[in-house]
Coordinates of C-alpha atoms in Angstrom, one line a residue:
M19 CA 82.3 157.9 80.7
A20 CA 80.8 157.5 77.2
A21 CA 83.3 157.7 74.5
S22 CA 82.5 158.3 70.4
A23 CA 82.5 154.4 68.7
K24 CA 81.1 155.8 65.4
P25 CA 80.4 159.9 64.4
P26 CA 77.7 161.3 63.8
T27 CA 75.2 159.5 66.0
A28 CA 77.6 157.0 68.4
S29 CA 79.0 159.3 71.4
L30 CA 81.5 157.1 73.5
S31 CA 83.3 158.1 76.7
W32 CA 84.9 155.9 78.9
N33 CA 88.4 157.4 79.6
K34 CA 87.1 158.8 82.7
L35 CA 84.9 156.6 85.1
L36 CA 83.0 159.0 87.3
P37 CA 80.6 157.3 90.5
S38 CA 77.4 157.0 89.5
S39 CA 73.7 154.0 89.2
P40 CA 72.9 151.5 87.8
F41 CA 69.7 151.5 85.9
A42 CA 67.6 148.9 82.9
T43 CA 64.5 147.8 82.3
A44 CA 63.0 144.2 82.8
L45 CA 63.1 142.0 79.8
V46 CA 66.3 139.9 81.3
S47 CA 67.8 140.0 84.3
F48 CA 70.4 138.1 86.4
P49 CA 69.7 138.8 90.1
R50 CA 71.9 138.9 92.8
R51 CA 71.6 137.9 96.0
R52 CA 71.3 140.9 98.7
N53 CA 71.7 141.2 102.6
R54 CA 68.4 143.0 103.2
S55 CA 69.9 143.7 106.7
A56 CA 73.2 145.3 105.6
K57 CA 73.7 149.1 106.7
T58 CA 72.8 151.0 103.5
V59 CA 73.4 154.2 104.5
F60 CA 76.0 156.2 105.7
V61 CA 76.5 159.9 106.7
V62 CA 79.9 159.4 107.8
A63 CA 83.1 157.3 106.9
V64 CA 86.2 156.2 108.7
S65 CA 88.7 154.4 106.7
S66 CA 88.3 150.7 106.3
G67 CA 90.3 147.8 107.8
A68 CA 92.0 149.7 111.4
K69 CA 89.5 150.3 114.0
P70 CA 88.5 153.9 114.4
T71 CA 89.9 156.0 117.4
V72 CA 87.8 157.4 120.1
L73 CA 89.0 160.8 122.2
V74 CA 87.1 161.1 125.2
A75 CA 88.0 164.1 126.9
E76 CA 86.0 164.6 129.5
K77 CA 84.8 161.7 132.5
L78 CA 82.4 159.4 131.0
G79 CA 80.4 156.8 132.8
E80 CA 82.0 153.0 132.6
A81 CA 79.0 151.3 130.5
G82 CA 80.1 153.7 127.7
I83 CA 83.4 153.2 127.7
S84 CA 82.9 149.5 127.3
L85 CA 80.4 150.5 124.9
L86 CA 83.2 152.2 122.9
K87 CA 85.7 149.8 123.2
E88 CA 84.4 146.9 121.6
F89 CA 83.9 149.2 118.2
A90 CA 87.0 151.4 118.8
N91 CA 90.7 152.8 119.9
V92 CA 89.7 154.3 122.9
D93 CA 91.7 157.1 124.2
C94 CA 90.6 158.5 128.1
S95 CA 92.7 161.9 128.4
Y96 CA 90.9 164.3 130.6
N97 CA 91.4 168.3 131.3
L98 CA 93.2 169.1 128.3
T99 CA 94.3 172.2 127.3
Q100 CA 93.0 173.8 123.7
E101 CA 96.5 173.1 122.4
E102 CA 96.6 169.7 123.7
L103 CA 93.3 168.9 122.4
C104 CA 94.1 170.6 119.1
T105 CA 96.9 168.1 118.7
K106 CA 95.5 164.6 119.3
I107 CA 92.5 166.0 117.6
S108 CA 94.2 164.9 114.0
L109 CA 94.8 160.9 114.9
C110 CA 90.9 160.5 116.5
D111 CA 87.8 159.7 114.5
A112 CA 85.4 161.1 117.0
L113 CA 85.4 163.0 119.9
I114 CA 83.2 163.0 123.3
V115 CA 82.4 166.1 125.7
R116 CA 80.5 167.1 128.2
S117 CA 79.7 170.8 129.1
G118 CA 83.4 171.7 130.0
T119 CA 85.4 171.2 126.8
K120 CA 85.8 174.1 124.0
V121 CA 85.2 172.4 120.5
T122 CA 86.1 175.3 118.5
R123 CA 86.8 176.3 114.9
D124 CA 90.5 175.8 115.4
V125 CA 89.7 172.3 116.6
F126 CA 87.9 170.8 113.8
E127 CA 91.2 172.9 111.4
A128 CA 93.4 171.1 113.4
S129 CA 91.7 167.3 112.8
S130 CA 93.2 167.8 109.1
G131 CA 89.6 166.1 108.0
R132 CA 90.2 163.1 110.1
L133 CA 87.2 163.9 112.4
K134 CA 83.9 162.7 111.6
V135 CA 81.9 162.9 114.4
V136 CA 82.0 164.8 118.0
G137 CA 79.5 163.6 120.4
R138 CA 78.3 165.9 123.3
A139 CA 77.6 163.6 126.3
G140 CA 74.3 166.0 127.8
V141 CA 71.4 168.2 125.4
G142 CA 73.2 171.3 125.5
I143 CA 76.4 172.0 122.5
D144 CA 77.2 175.4 122.9
N145 CA 80.3 174.8 124.0
V146 CA 80.5 173.3 120.5
D147 CA 81.6 175.7 117.2
L148 CA 78.1 173.9 115.1
A149 CA 79.0 176.4 112.2
A150 CA 82.6 174.8 111.9
A151 CA 81.7 171.2 112.3
T152 CA 79.0 171.6 109.5
E153 CA 81.4 173.2 106.9
H154 CA 84.4 170.6 108.0
G155 CA 81.3 167.9 107.4
C156 CA 81.6 166.4 111.0
L157 CA 78.5 165.3 113.1
V158 CA 77.9 166.4 116.0
V159 CA 74.9 164.2 118.3
N160 CA 74.1 164.6 121.7
A161 CA 72.9 162.4 124.2
P162 CA 69.0 164.6 125.0
T163 CA 66.8 162.5 127.0
A164 CA 68.7 159.6 129.6
N165 CA 68.9 162.9 131.4
T166 CA 65.6 164.5 131.0
I167 CA 64.2 163.3 134.5
A168 CA 67.4 164.3 136.5
A169 CA 67.3 167.4 135.0
A170 CA 64.0 168.2 135.9
E171 CA 63.6 166.6 138.6
H172 CA 66.7 168.9 140.1
G173 CA 64.4 171.9 138.5
I174 CA 61.5 171.2 141.2
A175 CA 63.8 170.2 143.5
L176 CA 65.9 173.7 143.3
L177 CA 62.3 175.5 143.3
A178 CA 60.8 173.8 146.2
A179 CA 64.1 174.5 148.2
M180 CA 64.0 178.3 146.8
A181 CA 60.5 178.5 148.6
R182 CA 61.2 177.0 151.6
N183 CA 64.4 178.5 152.1
I184 CA 65.8 175.1 152.7
S185 CA 69.4 175.6 151.9
Q186 CA 69.4 178.9 153.6
A187 CA 67.9 177.5 157.1
S188 CA 69.7 174.3 157.0
E189 CA 73.3 176.3 157.3
S190 CA 72.5 178.3 159.5
V191 CA 71.2 175.7 161.9
K192 CA 75.1 173.7 161.2
A193 CA 76.6 176.5 161.7
G194 CA 75.3 177.6 164.9
S195 CA 76.0 180.9 167.4
V196 CA 78.6 182.0 170.4
V197 CA 75.8 182.7 173.0
K198 CA 78.3 184.1 175.7
A199 CA 82.0 184.0 176.4
F200 CA 83.4 183.8 180.1
C201 CA 86.1 183.0 182.2
P202 CA 85.9 180.5 185.0
S203 CA 88.9 182.5 187.1
A204 CA 88.5 185.8 188.9
K205 CA 90.5 187.8 186.2
V206 CA 91.1 187.4 182.7
K207 CA 94.7 187.5 181.3
F208 CA 94.9 186.2 177.8
V209 CA 91.9 185.3 175.5
S210 CA 92.2 181.4 175.9
D211 CA 91.4 181.7 179.5
L212 CA 87.8 181.9 178.0
V213 CA 85.5 179.5 177.5
Y214 CA 82.6 179.6 175.2
S215 CA 79.3 178.7 175.4
F216 CA 77.4 177.7 171.8
A217 CA 73.9 177.3 171.1
R218 CA 72.2 175.7 167.8
K219 CA 70.3 178.8 166.0
W220 CA 66.7 178.1 165.7
Q221 CA 65.3 180.8 163.5
R222 CA 61.9 179.9 162.3
S223 CA 60.3 183.6 161.7
K224 CA 63.4 184.5 159.7
Y225 CA 62.7 181.8 157.3
V226 CA 58.9 181.5 156.7
G227 CA 58.9 180.4 152.5
V228 CA 56.0 180.3 150.6
S229 CA 53.9 178.2 148.8
L230 CA 54.0 177.0 145.5
V231 CA 50.5 175.2 145.2
G232 CA 48.1 177.9 143.2
K233 CA 50.8 180.0 142.1
T234 CA 52.1 180.4 138.4
L235 CA 54.9 178.8 136.9
A236 CA 56.4 180.1 133.6
V237 CA 58.6 177.1 132.0
M238 CA 60.7 179.1 129.3
G239 CA 61.2 176.5 127.0
F240 CA 59.1 173.5 126.2
G241 CA 61.2 171.2 125.1
K242 CA 61.6 167.2 126.8
V243 CA 63.0 169.0 130.2
G244 CA 60.6 171.7 129.8
S245 CA 57.8 169.6 130.0
E246 CA 58.3 167.4 132.8
V247 CA 58.7 170.1 135.1
A248 CA 55.6 171.1 133.8
R249 CA 54.2 167.3 134.6
R250 CA 55.9 167.7 138.1
A251 CA 55.0 171.6 139.1
K252 CA 51.2 170.2 137.8
G253 CA 51.3 167.6 140.6
L254 CA 52.3 169.8 143.0
G255 CA 49.3 172.1 142.3
M256 CA 50.9 174.4 140.7
H257 CA 49.2 176.5 137.8
V258 CA 51.6 175.5 134.9
I259 CA 51.5 178.0 131.7
A260 CA 54.7 178.2 129.0
H261 CA 56.5 179.6 126.4
D262 CA 58.2 178.5 123.1
P263 CA 57.5 179.4 119.8
Y264 CA 58.5 176.0 118.4
A265 CA 56.6 174.2 120.5
P266 CA 53.0 172.4 119.5
A267 CA 49.9 173.5 121.2
D268 CA 48.5 170.5 121.4
R269 CA 51.2 168.8 122.9
A270 CA 51.3 171.0 126.1
R271 CA 47.4 171.3 126.4
A272 CA 47.3 167.6 126.7
I273 CA 49.1 167.8 130.4
G274 CA 47.2 170.9 131.1
V275 CA 49.6 173.1 129.6
E276 CA 48.9 176.8 128.3
L277 CA 51.3 178.3 125.4
V278 CA 51.6 182.2 126.0
S279 CA 53.5 184.9 124.8
F280 CA 57.3 186.1 126.3
D281 CA 55.9 189.1 127.5
E282 CA 52.7 187.6 129.3
A283 CA 54.5 184.6 130.8
L284 CA 57.1 187.2 132.4
A285 CA 53.9 189.4 133.5
T286 CA 51.6 186.6 134.9
A287 CA 54.6 183.9 136.5
D288 CA 55.2 183.8 140.4
F289 CA 58.1 181.1 139.4
I290 CA 59.8 181.1 136.1
S291 CA 61.6 178.5 135.4
L292 CA 64.0 178.1 132.3
H293 CA 65.2 175.6 129.8
M294 CA 66.1 177.0 126.6
P295 CA 69.3 175.9 125.6
L296 CA 72.0 179.0 124.8
T297 CA 71.4 180.6 121.3
A298 CA 72.5 184.0 119.7
S299 CA 68.5 184.7 120.4
T300 CA 68.2 183.6 124.5
S301 CA 71.5 184.8 125.6
K302 CA 71.0 187.1 128.3
V303 CA 67.8 186.8 127.6
L304 CA 66.4 188.2 131.2
N305 CA 67.8 191.4 131.7
D306 CA 67.7 194.7 132.6
E307 CA 64.4 195.3 130.1
T308 CA 62.6 192.1 130.6
F309 CA 63.2 191.9 134.4
A310 CA 61.1 195.8 134.4
K311 CA 58.6 193.7 133.2
M312 CA 58.2 190.7 136.1
K313 CA 55.5 190.7 138.5
K314 CA 57.6 192.1 141.8
G315 CA 58.7 189.1 144.1
V316 CA 58.9 186.5 141.0
R317 CA 61.2 183.6 141.8
I318 CA 63.7 182.1 139.3
V319 CA 65.1 178.7 138.2
N320 CA 67.8 178.3 136.3
V321 CA 69.0 174.8 135.0
A322 CA 69.3 175.3 131.8
R323 CA 72.4 177.3 130.8
G324 CA 74.4 180.2 133.2
G325 CA 74.1 182.8 129.8
V326 CA 70.8 183.4 129.7
I327 CA 70.9 185.3 132.3
D328 CA 72.5 188.4 132.5
E329 CA 73.8 187.9 135.9
E330 CA 74.3 191.5 136.9
A331 CA 71.3 192.6 135.8
L332 CA 69.9 189.6 137.9
V333 CA 71.7 191.0 141.3
K334 CA 69.9 194.6 140.5
A335 CA 66.6 192.8 140.3
L336 CA 67.1 191.3 143.4
D337 CA 68.1 194.2 145.5
A338 CA 65.5 196.5 143.5
G339 CA 63.1 193.5 145.0
I340 CA 61.7 192.5 141.4
V341 CA 63.2 189.2 142.2
A342 CA 62.5 188.0 145.3
Q343 CA 64.6 184.7 145.4
A344 CA 66.7 182.6 142.8
A345 CA 67.9 179.2 142.6
L346 CA 70.6 178.7 140.1
D347 CA 72.3 175.3 139.1
V348 CA 74.3 177.2 136.1
F349 CA 76.3 180.3 135.7
T350 CA 78.2 182.3 132.7
V351 CA 81.3 181.5 133.9
E352 CA 81.5 178.2 135.7
P353 CA 82.4 178.1 138.8
P354 CA 82.1 181.7 139.6
P355 CA 84.5 183.8 140.6
T356 CA 85.5 183.8 144.0
D357 CA 83.9 187.5 144.6
S358 CA 80.8 186.7 142.8
K359 CA 78.2 189.5 144.2
L360 CA 75.1 186.6 142.9
V361 CA 76.6 183.5 144.9
S362 CA 77.0 185.4 147.6
D363 CA 73.6 186.8 148.1
E364 CA 71.6 184.5 151.3
R365 CA 68.4 185.0 148.6
V366 CA 69.9 182.6 145.6
T367 CA 70.4 178.9 146.4
V368 CA 73.1 178.1 144.2
T369 CA 74.3 174.1 143.0
P370 CA 77.4 173.5 141.1
H371 CA 75.6 172.4 138.1
L372 CA 74.2 169.4 139.3
G373 CA 71.2 169.1 136.7
A374 CA 72.3 165.5 134.9
S375 CA 74.1 163.9 138.7
T376 CA 72.5 161.0 139.3
M377 CA 73.8 157.8 139.2
E378 CA 71.3 156.5 137.0
A379 CA 71.8 159.2 134.2
Q380 CA 75.3 159.6 134.4
E381 CA 75.1 155.4 133.4
G382 CA 72.1 156.4 130.5
V383 CA 73.9 159.5 128.8
A384 CA 77.1 157.7 129.1
I385 CA 75.2 154.4 127.0
E386 CA 73.3 156.7 124.6
I387 CA 76.6 158.9 123.6
A388 CA 78.3 155.9 123.3
E389 CA 75.7 154.4 121.1
A390 CA 75.1 157.5 118.8
V391 CA 78.8 157.5 118.2
V392 CA 79.0 153.8 117.8
G393 CA 76.3 154.3 115.2
A394 CA 77.6 157.4 113.3
L395 CA 81.1 155.9 112.8
R396 CA 79.4 152.5 111.3
G397 CA 77.3 155.1 108.8
E398 CA 73.9 154.4 110.5
L399 CA 71.9 158.0 110.1
A400 CA 71.4 159.7 113.3
A401 CA 68.3 160.2 115.3
T402 CA 70.3 162.7 117.6
A403 CA 72.7 164.6 115.1
V404 CA 72.2 168.7 115.6
N405 CA 73.2 169.5 112.9
A406 CA 71.8 167.6 110.3
P407 CA 68.1 166.9 109.6
M408 CA 66.6 165.8 113.0
V409 CA 64.3 163.0 111.9
P410 CA 62.3 160.7 114.2
A411 CA 63.9 157.2 114.8
E412 CA 60.0 155.9 113.3
V413 CA 60.5 157.8 110.2
L414 CA 64.1 157.3 109.9
A415 CA 63.2 153.5 109.5
E416 CA 60.5 154.5 107.3
L417 CA 62.4 156.8 104.7
K418 CA 66.2 154.4 104.5
P419 CA 65.5 152.9 101.5
F420 CA 64.2 156.7 100.0
V421 CA 67.3 158.1 101.4
E422 CA 69.4 155.2 99.6
L423 CA 67.6 156.0 96.4
A424 CA 67.5 159.6 96.5
E425 CA 71.5 159.5 96.7
K426 CA 71.8 157.1 94.0
L427 CA 69.5 159.3 92.0
G428 CA 71.6 161.7 92.5
R429 CA 74.8 160.0 91.7
L430 CA 73.4 159.3 88.6
A431 CA 71.9 162.2 87.0
V432 CA 75.4 164.0 87.1
Q433 CA 76.9 161.4 85.5
L434 CA 75.1 161.8 82.7
I435 CA 75.8 165.1 82.3
A436 CA 79.1 166.9 79.9
G437 CA 80.8 168.7 82.7
G438 CA 79.1 168.2 85.4
S439 CA 81.0 170.6 87.5
G440 CA 78.8 173.5 85.4
V441 CA 75.4 172.0 87.3
K442 CA 73.5 175.2 89.0
S443 CA 70.2 174.7 88.9
V444 CA 68.4 171.2 89.7
K445 CA 64.3 170.3 90.4
V446 CA 63.5 167.8 92.9
T447 CA 60.0 166.3 92.4
Y448 CA 58.3 163.8 94.9
A449 CA 54.9 161.6 94.5
S450 CA 53.3 160.8 97.6
A451 CA 49.8 160.2 98.7
R452 CA 50.9 161.6 101.3
A453 CA 49.8 165.7 102.6
P454 CA 53.0 167.7 102.8
D455 CA 52.7 168.2 106.4
D456 CA 53.5 164.3 106.4
L457 CA 56.3 164.1 104.8
D458 CA 59.6 166.1 105.4
T459 CA 62.2 165.7 102.5
R460 CA 65.3 167.5 104.3
L461 CA 66.8 164.6 104.8
L462 CA 65.8 163.1 100.6
R463 CA 67.3 166.7 99.7
A464 CA 70.3 166.3 101.6
M465 CA 70.9 163.4 99.9
I466 CA 69.8 164.2 96.3
T467 CA 72.9 167.0 96.8
K468 CA 75.7 165.1 98.3
G469 CA 75.0 162.3 95.2
L470 CA 75.2 165.6 92.9
I471 CA 78.2 167.1 94.2
E472 CA 80.3 164.5 95.6
P473 CA 81.7 162.5 92.0
I474 CA 81.9 165.8 90.5
S475 CA 84.1 167.7 93.6
S476 CA 87.1 166.5 95.5
V477 CA 85.3 168.0 98.4
F478 CA 83.6 165.3 101.3
V479 CA 80.0 165.9 101.0
N480 CA 77.8 164.1 103.8
L481 CA 74.5 164.7 105.4
V482 CA 76.0 167.2 107.7
N483 CA 77.4 169.8 105.2
A484 CA 76.0 168.8 102.3
D485 CA 73.6 171.9 102.1
F486 CA 76.2 175.1 103.0
T487 CA 78.3 172.7 100.0
A488 CA 75.3 173.2 97.6
K489 CA 75.8 177.0 99.1
Q490 CA 79.2 177.6 98.4
R491 CA 79.2 176.4 94.8
G492 CA 76.2 177.9 94.2
L493 CA 74.0 174.6 93.0
R494 CA 70.2 175.6 93.6
I495 CA 68.2 173.0 94.0
S496 CA 64.2 173.7 94.3
E497 CA 61.6 170.8 95.2
E498 CA 57.8 170.1 93.9
R499 CA 55.6 167.9 95.5
I500 CA 52.7 166.2 93.1
L501 CA 50.2 165.0 95.5
L502 CA 48.5 161.1 94.5
D503 CA 45.5 159.7 95.2
G504 CA 45.4 156.6 96.8
S505 CA 46.8 154.9 100.2
P506 CA 49.6 157.0 101.9
E507 CA 51.1 154.1 103.3
S508 CA 54.4 154.3 101.2
P509 CA 55.9 157.6 102.4
L510 CA 56.8 157.9 98.5
E511 CA 55.7 156.7 95.2
F512 CA 58.3 157.9 92.9
I513 CA 61.5 160.7 93.1
Q514 CA 62.6 162.6 89.7
V515 CA 66.0 164.5 89.7
Q516 CA 65.8 167.0 86.4
I517 CA 69.1 169.2 85.9
A518 CA 68.4 172.2 83.9
N519 CA 70.5 174.0 81.1
V520 CA 73.4 171.2 80.7
E521 CA 74.6 168.9 77.9
S522 CA 74.6 165.3 78.6
K523 CA 77.2 162.8 77.2
F524 CA 74.3 160.4 76.9
A525 CA 71.8 162.0 74.6
S526 CA 69.0 159.4 75.9
A527 CA 68.8 161.1 79.4
I528 CA 67.6 164.6 77.7
S529 CA 63.5 164.5 78.3
E530 CA 61.5 166.0 75.9
S531 CA 61.7 169.3 77.9
G532 CA 65.0 169.1 77.5
E533 CA 66.9 168.5 81.0
V534 CA 67.9 165.4 81.5
K535 CA 66.3 163.5 84.1
V536 CA 66.3 160.6 86.2
E537 CA 63.0 159.0 88.4
G538 CA 63.1 156.1 90.8
K539 CA 61.1 154.1 93.1
V540 CA 61.3 151.6 96.5
K541 CA 60.7 148.3 95.6
D542 CA 61.0 146.0 98.5
G543 CA 62.6 148.1 100.0
V544 CA 65.0 148.5 97.1
P545 CA 65.6 151.4 95.3
H546 CA 65.0 151.2 91.6
L547 CA 65.7 153.2 88.5
T548 CA 62.5 153.5 86.5
K549 CA 63.0 156.6 84.2
V550 CA 65.7 157.7 82.0
G551 CA 64.7 160.7 80.2
S552 CA 61.6 159.6 78.2
F553 CA 62.8 155.8 78.4
E554 CA 60.6 153.8 80.6
V555 CA 63.3 151.5 82.5
D556 CA 62.8 149.3 85.9
V557 CA 66.3 148.1 86.8
S558 CA 67.2 147.9 91.2
L559 CA 70.4 150.2 91.4
E560 CA 72.8 148.5 92.6
G561 CA 76.7 148.1 91.4
S562 CA 78.2 149.5 88.5
L563 CA 76.1 150.2 84.6
I564 CA 76.7 150.0 81.5
L565 CA 73.5 152.2 79.4
C566 CA 73.5 151.4 76.0
R567 CA 71.0 152.4 73.1
Q568 CA 70.4 150.8 70.6
V569 CA 68.6 149.5 67.3
D570 CA 65.7 147.1 69.2
Q571 CA 66.5 144.0 67.0
P572 CA 67.1 140.4 67.8
G573 CA 70.9 139.4 69.4
M574 CA 71.9 142.8 70.7
I575 CA 71.4 141.3 74.4
G576 CA 73.7 138.3 73.4
K577 CA 76.0 140.3 71.4
V578 CA 77.1 142.8 74.4
G579 CA 77.1 139.8 77.0
S580 CA 79.7 137.9 75.0
V581 CA 82.3 141.3 74.5
L582 CA 81.8 141.5 79.0
G583 CA 82.4 137.6 79.1
E584 CA 85.3 137.5 76.6
E585 CA 86.6 139.8 79.6
N586 CA 85.6 137.9 82.4
V587 CA 83.4 140.4 83.4
N588 CA 80.4 139.1 85.5
V589 CA 77.0 141.3 84.7
S590 CA 74.8 140.7 88.1
F591 CA 71.4 141.5 85.8
M592 CA 70.5 143.2 82.2
S593 CA 67.7 144.8 81.0
V594 CA 65.9 146.4 78.1
G595 CA 63.3 149.2 78.0
R596 CA 62.6 150.6 74.4
I597 CA 60.2 153.5 73.1
A598 CA 58.5 150.5 70.5
P599 CA 59.2 147.0 69.0
R600 CA 62.3 147.7 66.1
K601 CA 62.4 151.4 67.3
Q602 CA 65.1 152.3 69.5
A603 CA 65.9 150.9 72.6
V604 CA 67.5 151.3 76.5
M605 CA 69.9 148.6 77.7
A606 CA 71.0 148.4 81.1
I607 CA 74.2 146.2 82.1
G608 CA 74.5 145.7 86.1
V609 CA 78.6 144.2 85.8
D610 CA 80.2 143.2 88.9
E611 CA 83.7 144.3 88.0
P612 CA 84.6 147.6 86.0
P613 CA 84.9 146.7 82.4
S614 CA 88.7 147.9 80.9
K615 CA 88.5 150.2 78.1
D616 CA 89.2 147.6 75.2
A617 CA 86.2 145.8 76.2
L618 CA 83.7 149.4 76.5
K619 CA 85.6 150.1 73.1
R620 CA 83.8 147.1 71.8
I621 CA 80.5 147.8 73.1
G622 CA 80.6 150.9 71.1
E623 CA 81.4 149.6 67.7
I624 CA 78.7 146.9 68.0
P625 CA 77.2 147.6 64.7
A626 CA 73.6 148.8 66.2
V627 CA 74.9 150.5 69.4
E628 CA 74.5 154.6 69.5
E629 CA 75.6 155.7 72.0
F630 CA 76.3 154.2 75.9
V631 CA 77.5 155.6 79.1
Y632 CA 79.6 153.6 82.0
L633 CA 78.5 154.8 85.1
K634 CA 79.4 153.4 88.9
L635 CA 78.1 153.5 91.8

């Protein structure tokens, strides 16, 4: 990237063209037309030209399939074995599943890097190996909102049905019973001679239930579904408490719910409704030990995941009278085995994983997951990403130009280094008038990491695996925030990237403190480079760039421009920043086409040019 033009001060190196970013200061500029509506931030990328292929491995609503077909080739192949899935996946860019398909490490390895998005049509993602997805740079998205109401309604339906023995009473009435058997003739010779008289069972006293009003419901997991269950339970006159270590207390208070400890929830609840994901920490969270802490006669509803309950322990708790009843929509193994004591127990109301099974929810989930998968394949940031920084849609929209700035600053900084693969320590500084709690930098850090690693590595890096890849390569990124005075309307004033303990192929990029330093800001929605080393510059970060340090003297812009013009290289902008008149200056030239080696050599031979570097974003 930079080559030596004249020893000892000239440093020219153009034999290797590494991706980077453009930069310069504003004296002369040739603005280029920009498509402001274009999508500029990429999470995943599929090869251009041919349509991507989406494998739909479980039944999806027709509205979702139609949406997918507008953008991609769609292969609907249901009930695949693991072997069949691994065979197909190497031909697919995206995979959509529900809860029945296991997306294991073998699936990601079999994809050979082609699989870029896994869409889970629903909320829970315990059937997807997130660690393997992240390592392979595959984004996992889910559909967390469309079936929220359906799941909450089903939880309330099970709660009421259990309390009033609806399922058991219905089954009893429908079954009927034999009242008597008699034979019309005087003598019975065969069983077939008997005539049976049936009557409906009407066991009102057997199925006396319990009231919900005034009872305490503990909602375990106060996310979207849990909070909707709490709202509805409040409407039924229940006292609602909740346990969730991540739920904000003000959100709970807003709907009249008190957040309590796990043990307090167990000890005080008359009813317990489970709404947590299945993770290592929640697996069998209801077990012999936790059942022993519960109020005798407690009733339990589970519309979350079967694995959060130790089913053998639940059977024992029912037999011991600790748990009076249970209502379960989910099981550790689905469908449960035919000899399941839990399913056979009359005190247990069961449904076959119907939480999201309403017509409205099925269509909503299909559309939501199809939109998320198509958006990810187009390169848009996904607000429902599971294994990437989760950013609300409104924050995402506000941060988008800063996300682009962050990646380009990373690319620029690493290309200014001699031997970029030796980068070990990077410091990122964010300057903002917003309080630290109002600025989530995880997304920005991930994109800086992407920019730092991708140009000097054969590894495909994206928002998903950026942190994992940095850790693997021993790259340490520290962050610092500068709190500025003024209006916090803009989330950031500038971002600065510094790389320590490295040599630079462009000496002017070294700051006074000895690090390679670049700094940028967003102006009118467009990322700009504003500082290289100690030189103040101001150029939009687009296209490719030639950066020159030269003696500040008349005619330099014309000389460099003439060389490029003779080579038919179109200049998009040119700008100069200097320390002082007639001293050193840094000139940035934006070009639309890569200059030839001969053109770069001729620029380096201009007498006043001391060093230069060619950079490509």
